Short mmCIF file of C-alpha atoms and ligand atoms in Angstrom, two decimals:
data_model
loop_
_atom_site.label_atom_id
_atom_site.label_comp_id
_atom_site.label_asym_id
_atom_site.label_seq_id
_atom_site.Cartn_x
_atom_site.Cartn_y
_atom_site.Cartn_z
CA MET K 29 111.17 61.14 123.78
CA ARG K 30 109.76 62.92 126.80
CA ASP K 31 110.51 66.39 125.50
CA LEU K 32 108.37 65.99 122.37
CA VAL K 33 105.49 64.53 124.37
CA ARG K 34 105.52 67.66 126.52
CA ARG K 35 106.19 70.01 123.62
CA TYR K 36 103.15 68.91 121.60
CA ALA K 37 100.75 67.82 124.37
CA GLY K 38 98.25 70.54 123.48
CA SER K 39 98.25 69.64 119.78
CA VAL K 40 97.71 65.95 120.56
CA GLU K 41 94.84 66.73 122.96
CA GLN K 42 93.26 69.19 120.53
CA LEU K 43 93.44 66.61 117.73
CA ALA K 44 91.61 64.06 119.89
CA ARG K 45 88.86 66.62 120.55
CA ALA K 46 88.73 67.73 116.91
CA GLU K 47 88.53 64.20 115.53
CA ARG K 48 85.35 63.62 117.50
CA VAL K 49 83.55 66.19 115.33
CA ILE K 50 85.78 66.80 112.29
CA PRO K 51 87.00 63.99 109.99
CA LEU K 52 90.82 64.06 110.14
CA GLY K 53 90.51 66.98 112.58
CA ALA K 54 91.32 69.48 109.83
CA GLN K 55 89.78 71.30 106.87
CA THR K 56 92.87 71.06 104.70
CA PHE K 57 94.92 67.92 104.08
CA SER K 58 98.12 69.98 104.09
CA LYS K 59 97.41 71.18 107.64
CA SER K 60 96.55 67.72 108.96
CA ARG K 61 98.31 64.75 110.54
CA THR K 62 98.75 63.38 107.02
CA GLN K 63 101.47 66.01 106.56
CA TYR K 64 102.75 66.64 110.11
CA PRO K 65 103.77 63.58 112.15
CA LEU K 66 101.48 63.18 115.15
CA GLY K 67 103.40 63.51 118.41
CA ALA K 68 106.44 65.07 116.72
CA ALA K 69 104.80 68.14 115.23
CA PRO K 70 102.36 70.93 115.97
CA LEU K 71 98.88 70.41 114.51
CA PHE K 72 97.08 73.52 115.69
CA ALA K 73 98.16 77.14 115.51
CA VAL K 74 96.60 79.94 117.52
CA ARG K 75 98.37 83.00 116.13
CA SER K 76 100.50 84.19 113.24
CA GLN K 77 102.20 87.56 112.93
CA GLY K 78 104.86 88.75 110.51
CA SER K 79 107.01 85.72 109.72
CA ARG K 80 106.08 83.80 112.87
CA THR K 81 103.43 81.30 113.98
CA TRP K 82 102.61 80.09 117.50
CA ASP K 83 101.07 76.67 118.14
CA VAL K 84 98.51 75.74 120.81
CA ASP K 85 101.36 74.72 123.14
CA GLY K 86 102.91 78.18 122.90
CA ASN K 87 105.84 77.05 120.73
CA GLU K 88 107.05 79.69 118.28
CA TYR K 89 108.10 78.99 114.68
CA VAL K 90 109.63 80.84 111.80
CA ASP K 91 106.92 79.99 109.30
CA LEU K 92 108.05 78.81 105.85
CA VAL K 93 104.60 77.43 105.03
CA SER K 94 103.00 80.88 104.98
CA SER K 95 99.49 79.47 105.03
CA LEU K 96 100.30 77.13 102.14
CA GLY K 97 101.72 79.97 100.12
CA ALA K 98 98.69 82.22 100.54
CA VAL K 99 100.59 84.77 102.60
CA VAL K 100 103.19 86.68 100.61
CA LEU K 101 103.46 90.01 102.42
CA GLY K 102 103.70 88.54 105.93
CA TYR K 103 100.93 87.79 108.42
CA GLY K 104 98.88 90.69 109.75
CA ASP K 105 100.11 93.35 107.33
CA PRO K 106 98.95 96.66 108.88
CA GLU K 107 97.90 98.31 105.61
CA ILE K 108 95.81 95.27 104.62
CA ASN K 109 94.25 95.06 108.07
CA GLU K 110 93.34 98.73 107.91
CA ALA K 111 91.72 98.37 104.47
CA VAL K 112 89.77 95.32 105.63
CA THR K 113 88.65 97.04 108.84
CA ARG K 114 87.48 100.07 106.87
CA GLN K 115 85.50 97.82 104.51
CA LEU K 116 84.05 95.83 107.41
CA ALA K 117 82.32 98.98 108.64
CA SER K 118 80.17 99.06 105.49
CA GLY K 119 79.49 95.36 105.05
CA VAL K 120 81.02 91.99 104.21
CA SER K 121 78.54 90.38 101.81
CA LEU K 122 75.92 92.70 100.36
CA SER K 123 72.74 91.89 98.45
CA LEU K 124 74.03 93.50 95.26
CA SER K 125 77.39 93.56 93.54
CA HIS K 126 79.83 96.06 95.07
CA PRO K 127 81.98 98.53 93.08
CA ILE K 128 85.14 97.11 94.67
CA GLU K 129 84.72 94.05 92.38
CA GLU K 130 85.31 96.22 89.30
CA GLN K 131 88.15 98.07 91.01
CA VAL K 132 90.11 94.92 91.85
CA ALA K 133 89.31 93.33 88.46
CA ALA K 134 90.77 96.42 86.78
CA GLN K 135 93.91 96.14 88.93
CA LEU K 136 94.36 92.54 87.78
CA VAL K 137 93.79 93.51 84.14
CA ASP K 138 96.51 96.16 84.48
CA LEU K 139 98.94 93.73 86.12
CA VAL K 140 98.48 90.38 84.35
CA PRO K 141 99.41 90.13 80.64
CA SER K 142 96.65 87.64 79.67
CA ALA K 143 93.90 89.27 81.74
CA GLU K 144 91.35 91.16 79.69
CA MET K 145 88.44 90.25 81.97
CA VAL K 146 88.21 88.74 85.46
CA ARG K 147 85.79 86.80 87.66
CA PHE K 148 86.32 86.21 91.36
CA ALA K 149 85.69 83.20 93.57
CA LYS K 150 86.91 81.85 96.90
CA ASN K 151 89.15 78.81 96.40
CA GLY K 152 91.81 78.10 93.85
CA THR K 153 89.77 75.07 92.84
CA ASP K 154 86.87 77.37 91.88
CA ALA K 155 89.12 79.28 89.51
CA THR K 156 90.80 76.27 87.86
CA SER K 157 87.44 74.52 87.47
CA ALA K 158 85.85 77.63 85.96
CA ALA K 159 88.71 77.83 83.46
CA ILE K 160 88.15 74.20 82.44
CA ARG K 161 84.41 74.76 82.02
CA LEU K 162 85.08 77.82 79.87
CA ALA K 163 87.54 75.85 77.74
CA ARG K 164 85.04 73.05 77.25
CA ALA K 165 82.30 75.53 76.42
CA ALA K 166 84.51 77.34 73.92
CA THR K 167 85.79 74.24 72.14
CA GLY K 168 82.90 71.82 72.47
CA ARG K 169 85.51 69.22 73.52
CA ASP K 170 85.77 67.19 76.73
CA HIS K 171 89.37 66.08 77.31
CA VAL K 172 91.85 67.94 79.50
CA ILE K 173 95.64 67.68 79.85
CA ALA K 174 96.89 68.54 83.33
CA LEU K 175 100.39 69.34 84.58
CA GLY K 176 100.59 69.90 88.30
CA TYR K 177 98.04 70.14 91.10
CA HIS K 178 94.80 71.95 90.41
CA GLY K 179 92.47 71.31 93.37
CA TRP K 180 89.87 68.92 94.67
CA GLN K 181 87.19 68.91 91.95
CA ASP K 182 86.27 65.71 90.04
CA TRP K 183 87.80 66.81 86.73
CA TYR K 184 91.27 67.06 88.28
CA ILE K 185 91.53 64.82 91.32
CA GLY K 186 90.14 61.92 89.30
CA SER K 187 93.44 61.90 87.42
CA THR K 188 95.41 61.14 90.62
CA THR K 189 95.52 58.07 92.83
CA ARG K 190 93.02 59.78 95.19
CA SER K 191 90.06 59.32 92.86
CA LEU K 192 87.60 57.66 95.26
CA GLY K 193 84.13 59.06 94.61
CA VAL K 194 84.93 60.39 91.15
CA PRO K 195 82.95 58.81 88.30
CA VAL K 196 85.09 56.60 86.07
CA ALA K 197 83.74 58.45 83.04
CA THR K 198 85.11 61.71 84.44
CA GLN K 199 88.47 60.16 85.33
CA ALA K 200 88.90 59.10 81.71
CA LEU K 201 88.72 62.70 80.50
CA THR K 202 91.78 64.12 82.29
CA HIS K 203 95.30 63.13 81.33
CA ALA K 204 98.16 63.99 83.66
CA VAL K 205 101.52 64.51 81.97
CA PRO K 206 104.94 65.37 83.40
CA TYR K 207 106.55 68.81 83.21
CA ASN K 208 109.17 69.56 80.54
CA ASP K 209 107.95 66.63 78.43
CA LEU K 210 106.49 67.98 75.21
CA ALA K 211 106.27 64.50 73.67
CA ALA K 212 103.89 63.41 76.44
CA ILE K 213 101.53 66.26 75.52
CA GLU K 214 101.82 65.42 71.83
CA ARG K 215 100.91 61.81 72.58
CA VAL K 216 97.66 62.76 74.33
CA VAL K 217 96.77 65.16 71.53
CA ALA K 218 97.40 62.37 69.00
CA ASP K 219 95.45 59.81 71.05
CA PHE K 220 92.40 62.10 71.28
CA PRO K 221 92.40 63.97 67.97
CA GLY K 222 90.25 67.10 68.03
CA ALA K 223 88.98 66.21 71.51
CA VAL K 224 91.29 68.12 73.88
CA ALA K 225 89.64 71.25 75.23
CA ALA K 226 92.33 72.54 77.56
CA LEU K 227 95.87 72.15 78.69
CA ILE K 228 96.11 73.40 82.27
CA MET K 229 99.52 73.73 83.84
CA GLU K 230 101.46 75.22 86.68
CA PRO K 231 103.90 77.26 84.56
CA MET K 232 106.69 76.10 86.84
CA THR K 233 107.09 74.25 90.11
CA SER K 234 110.32 72.67 91.30
CA THR K 235 112.22 73.02 88.04
CA PHE K 236 112.61 75.80 85.52
CA PRO K 237 111.19 75.17 82.06
CA ASP K 238 113.69 73.77 79.58
CA PRO K 239 114.64 76.32 76.91
CA GLY K 240 111.78 76.56 74.41
CA TYR K 241 109.41 74.30 76.39
CA LEU K 242 106.78 76.88 77.30
CA GLU K 243 107.02 78.42 73.82
CA ALA K 244 106.44 74.98 72.30
CA VAL K 245 103.45 74.37 74.59
CA ARG K 246 102.02 77.72 73.55
CA SER K 247 102.37 77.04 69.84
CA LEU K 248 101.17 73.42 70.09
CA THR K 249 98.00 74.49 71.89
CA GLN K 250 97.41 77.26 69.37
CA ARG K 251 97.91 74.84 66.49
CA HIS K 252 95.36 72.39 67.87
CA GLY K 253 92.80 74.94 69.11
CA ILE K 254 93.42 73.89 72.72
CA VAL K 255 92.82 76.50 75.42
CA LEU K 256 96.04 77.06 77.39
CA VAL K 257 95.36 77.70 81.07
CA PHE K 258 98.11 78.78 83.46
CA ASP K 259 97.39 77.77 87.03
CA GLU K 260 99.22 80.63 88.74
CA MET K 261 98.06 79.81 92.25
CA LEU K 262 101.60 79.90 93.59
CA THR K 263 103.62 81.50 90.80
CA GLY K 264 101.06 84.32 90.58
CA PHE K 265 102.48 86.82 92.93
CA ARG K 266 105.85 85.27 93.68
CA LEU K 267 107.78 85.22 90.39
CA ALA K 268 106.75 88.58 88.92
CA PRO K 269 103.94 91.08 89.51
CA GLY K 270 102.11 89.70 86.46
CA GLY K 271 102.84 86.09 87.36
CA ALA K 272 104.90 83.43 85.61
CA GLN K 273 103.36 84.57 82.33
CA GLU K 274 105.16 87.90 82.72
CA TYR K 275 108.31 86.25 84.07
CA PHE K 276 108.61 83.84 81.13
CA GLY K 277 106.96 86.06 78.50
CA ILE K 278 104.34 83.45 77.56
CA THR K 279 100.71 84.55 77.42
CA PRO K 280 98.11 81.84 78.12
CA ASP K 281 94.45 82.09 77.11
CA LEU K 282 93.16 81.85 80.68
CA SER K 283 94.79 82.05 84.10
CA ALA K 284 93.76 81.03 87.58
CA PHE K 285 94.96 82.96 90.63
CA GLY K 286 94.34 82.41 94.32
CA LYS K 287 96.97 82.14 96.98
CA GLY K 288 98.80 85.41 97.38
CA LEU K 289 96.04 87.40 95.75
CA ALA K 290 94.66 88.64 99.07
CA ASN K 291 97.50 87.70 101.45
CA GLY K 292 95.54 84.93 103.14
CA PHE K 293 92.03 86.31 102.76
CA PRO K 294 89.91 83.83 100.79
CA LEU K 295 89.88 85.03 97.20
CA SER K 296 90.62 83.48 93.82
CA ALA K 297 90.23 84.72 90.29
CA VAL K 298 89.95 83.40 86.78
CA ALA K 299 91.13 85.83 84.14
CA GLY K 300 91.87 85.83 80.46
CA ARG K 301 90.93 86.56 76.90
CA ARG K 302 87.77 88.59 76.47
CA ASP K 303 86.06 86.19 74.03
CA LEU K 304 86.61 83.23 76.37
CA MET K 305 85.69 85.14 79.51
CA MET K 306 82.46 86.39 77.90
CA LEU K 307 81.27 82.76 77.86
CA MET K 308 80.82 83.26 81.62
CA GLU K 309 77.46 84.72 80.60
CA ASP K 310 76.46 81.39 79.05
CA ILE K 311 78.00 78.75 81.31
CA PHE K 312 77.09 78.56 85.00
CA PHE K 313 79.73 79.91 87.35
CA SER K 314 78.24 81.72 90.30
CA GLY K 315 78.56 81.77 94.08
CA THR K 316 77.08 83.57 97.05
CA TYR K 317 80.47 84.82 98.22
CA GLY K 318 82.18 85.61 94.92
CA GLY K 319 82.02 89.35 95.60
CA GLU K 320 82.75 89.20 99.34
CA THR K 321 84.21 92.59 100.07
CA LEU K 322 86.80 92.03 102.83
CA SER K 323 88.96 89.77 100.68
CA LEU K 324 88.62 92.18 97.78
CA ALA K 325 89.71 95.06 100.03
CA ALA K 326 92.76 93.00 101.00
CA ALA K 327 93.45 92.16 97.33
CA SER K 328 93.26 95.81 96.40
CA VAL K 329 96.17 96.57 98.74
CA VAL K 330 98.12 93.49 97.66
CA LEU K 331 97.79 94.28 93.95
CA ALA K 332 98.73 97.94 94.46
CA ARG K 333 101.88 96.83 96.25
CA MET K 334 102.63 94.15 93.62
CA ALA K 335 102.29 96.76 90.87
CA THR K 336 105.35 98.58 92.26
CA GLY K 337 107.45 95.49 91.48
CA GLU K 338 109.02 95.71 94.91
CA PRO K 339 107.54 92.62 96.68
CA THR K 340 108.66 90.13 94.02
CA LYS K 341 112.19 91.60 94.11
CA VAL K 342 112.26 91.31 97.89
CA LEU K 343 110.95 87.71 97.79
CA ALA K 344 113.64 86.64 95.32
CA ASP K 345 116.35 88.32 97.40
CA ILE K 346 115.15 86.77 100.67
CA GLY K 347 114.75 83.36 99.03
CA GLU K 348 118.27 83.49 97.61
CA ARG K 349 119.77 84.57 100.92
CA LEU K 350 117.86 81.81 102.71
CA VAL K 351 119.19 79.01 100.51
CA SER K 352 122.74 80.47 100.63
CA ALA K 353 122.59 80.67 104.43
CA ILE K 354 121.39 77.07 104.71
CA ASP K 355 124.08 75.90 102.30
CA ALA K 356 126.75 77.77 104.26
CA ALA K 357 125.58 76.29 107.58
CA ARG K 358 125.01 72.64 106.62
CA SER K 359 127.64 69.98 106.32
CA PRO K 360 128.85 69.20 102.79
CA GLY K 361 127.77 65.60 103.37
CA SER K 362 124.10 66.60 103.46
CA ARG K 363 124.33 67.68 99.82
CA ALA K 364 124.36 63.99 98.91
CA PHE K 365 120.70 63.66 99.95
CA LEU K 366 119.19 67.16 99.88
CA ASP K 367 119.24 69.87 97.25
CA PHE K 368 117.16 73.02 96.77
CA THR K 369 115.54 73.64 93.40
CA GLY K 370 113.15 76.05 91.73
CA HIS K 371 112.78 79.80 91.92
CA PRO K 372 114.12 81.36 95.13
CA ALA K 373 110.76 82.96 95.94
CA TRP K 374 109.29 79.42 96.10
CA SER K 375 112.11 76.91 96.42
CA PHE K 376 111.70 73.16 96.84
CA LEU K 377 113.44 70.58 98.98
CA LYS K 378 114.64 67.88 96.62
CA TRP K 379 115.60 64.67 98.43
CA THR K 380 117.85 62.09 96.85
CA VAL K 381 117.45 58.93 98.89
CA ALA K 382 117.91 55.38 97.63
CA ASP K 383 114.44 53.92 98.12
CA ALA K 384 110.91 55.18 98.71
CA THR K 385 110.59 53.75 102.24
CA THR K 386 113.79 55.40 103.42
CA LEU K 387 112.75 58.61 101.67
CA ASN K 388 109.51 58.75 103.65
CA GLU K 389 111.45 58.08 106.86
CA VAL K 390 114.03 60.78 106.05
CA LYS K 391 111.35 63.36 105.27
CA THR K 392 109.56 62.53 108.52
CA LEU K 393 112.80 62.75 110.52
CA PHE K 394 113.56 66.09 108.89
CA LEU K 395 110.18 67.49 109.97
CA GLN K 396 110.59 66.11 113.49
CA GLU K 397 114.01 67.72 113.84
CA VAL K 398 113.33 71.16 112.29
CA LEU K 399 109.95 71.52 113.98
CA ARG K 400 111.48 70.89 117.42
CA ARG K 401 113.94 73.69 116.54
CA GLY K 402 111.16 76.17 115.76
CA VAL K 403 110.93 76.03 111.97
CA LEU K 404 107.56 75.32 110.38
CA VAL K 405 108.04 73.87 106.91
CA LEU K 406 106.59 71.26 104.55
CA ASN K 407 108.44 70.62 101.30
CA THR K 408 108.77 74.16 99.98
CA HIS K 409 110.09 77.49 101.19
CA ASP K 410 107.19 79.91 100.78
CA VAL K 411 109.10 82.96 101.97
CA THR K 412 107.34 86.25 102.62
CA THR K 413 108.55 89.82 102.24
CA VAL K 414 108.93 90.32 106.00
CA PHE K 415 111.54 87.63 106.70
CA THR K 416 114.44 89.15 108.66
CA ASP K 417 118.12 88.27 108.83
CA ASP K 418 117.38 86.69 112.22
CA ASP K 419 114.68 84.48 110.67
CA ILE K 420 117.10 83.34 107.98
CA ALA K 421 119.87 82.65 110.50
CA HIS K 422 117.45 80.70 112.71
CA ILE K 423 116.30 78.52 109.80
CA ALA K 424 119.88 77.91 108.62
CA GLN K 425 120.97 76.76 112.08
CA ALA K 426 117.92 74.49 112.50
CA TYR K 427 118.48 72.93 109.07
CA ALA K 428 122.19 72.35 109.75
CA GLU K 429 121.39 70.52 112.98
CA ALA K 430 118.49 68.52 111.54
CA LEU K 431 120.50 67.49 108.49
CA ALA K 432 123.37 66.36 110.72
CA VAL K 433 120.93 64.03 112.51
CA ILE K 434 119.80 62.63 109.15
CA GLU K 435 123.36 62.25 107.86
CA GLU K 436 124.31 60.22 110.90
CA ALA K 437 121.12 58.15 110.69
CA LEU K 438 121.70 57.35 107.02
CA ALA K 439 125.34 56.47 107.71
CA GLU K 440 124.25 54.03 110.40
CA GLY K 441 121.40 52.72 108.24
CA ASP K 442 118.86 53.43 110.97
CA VAL K 443 116.59 56.36 110.19
CA VAL K 444 113.48 54.82 111.70
CA GLY K 445 115.25 54.30 115.04
CA ARG K 446 115.49 58.07 115.41
CA LEU K 447 111.82 58.69 114.73
CA GLU K 448 109.65 59.56 117.70
CA CYS K 449 106.52 59.22 115.54
CA GLN K 450 105.00 57.18 112.73
CA THR K 451 106.53 57.59 109.27
CA LEU K 452 104.44 59.81 107.01
CA VAL K 453 103.40 58.47 103.61
CA PRO K 454 102.44 60.58 100.57
CA LEU K 455 98.77 61.49 100.35
CA PHE K 456 98.44 60.82 96.64
CA THR K 457 100.52 60.56 93.53
CA LEU K 458 99.87 61.82 90.06
CA ARG K 459 99.07 59.22 87.45
CA THR K 460 101.59 60.17 84.80
C1 PLP Y 505 98.78 75.12 91.85
C2 PLP Y 505 97.50 75.00 92.63
N1 PLP Y 505 96.33 74.99 91.97
C3 PLP Y 505 95.16 74.89 92.62
C4 PLP Y 505 95.12 74.77 93.99
C5 PLP Y 505 93.81 74.64 94.68
O1 PLP Y 505 93.56 75.78 95.44
P1 PLP Y 505 92.55 75.69 96.69
O2 PLP Y 505 93.16 74.76 97.67
O3 PLP Y 505 92.48 77.11 97.19
O4 PLP Y 505 91.25 75.21 96.16
C6 PLP Y 505 96.31 74.76 94.73
C7 PLP Y 505 96.30 74.59 96.18
O5 PLP Y 505 97.24 74.15 96.79
C8 PLP Y 505 97.54 74.87 94.02
O6 PLP Y 505 98.72 74.86 94.67
#
């Protein structure tokens, strides 16, 4: 007990100070005490470099969170920093549009199969919400089918259990359906004939598409005049240079990009078919910082590197070696309750535990045990191109030890007795 109290004293003190002036003490749920167990986890970081992050107590971590997937090329990439510093000398936000907007838009058009035109924004939510507004404008319809997570705006979050503050009328317009379930999509289309404007989906998350699934989604949406939007926030620059749409060979009508686009600088983009994108001139989608130049300078470097095809190859290789190293290090018994799924560049921890209460306890114990061993992780491996063999070996060893603790706890039927913190509970669930 004592060692964790000492280890995270600075985080606990900083949280107390932060909560006096900031609700929850954080700007992002996924960086808050809702995701990291208070007293058994770091809550504040002061520095990140390469593949590593240091918390306010000076503890060092191999960082598998990578700023919630936003960092793909490693923290503090020298070429990006140089481009940003050069741009800083001539201004961050100017009073007129800057030519770099066209330059980066053209890079995206070259790279992304569905991108004929591009608009920039700051958050992923801006881009997904713009895509939905375009789809509604183009079709004159109101309903939306959603597969995955798409941000904090009313139109999406109203379809989850965290819908407080969202008008009931808005909630009724978005229908969440599960992945790889074509019949669920067909049911919504049948229930709201001629009224579905868009189907927005993460092209893949923890599981690969079943054979023919994405093709069937593409043809169903075409048949019903529904705008198909790929939310490529995480798949965008992890699976292939042109995103999941290139990887799977399926071209959506619109796409939303964000994380990864500027390696942690705040930038998102909505891109797609010219006729749909031209409706930007008629709807209202506009923000003071849409053309902010530092993030665009960063994106320019990122996209040039992505265009070589090298980073996505490196990510897949590192991701594969990471999972193999963990599997080689952990006890066979741990396979009964933990598996790794998804694409290696963005793999998922898939827990198989008898009941929901024990699952929450196991996940919390896992975090407690890997964090104390210097591995920062949530429920995915967002590897970056700069992970070294040492990083991989460190993670594998930490996982093996943490999973041994869990195996023993499960065998004894006492997971909660090993927790030095409160059990975490999920923030929200999708209503599917
Ligand atoms: C798939 C997906 N879409 C949209 C978003 C929202 O992006 P942001 O948090 O930048 O608004 C996220 C963020 O986690 C995401 O993972």
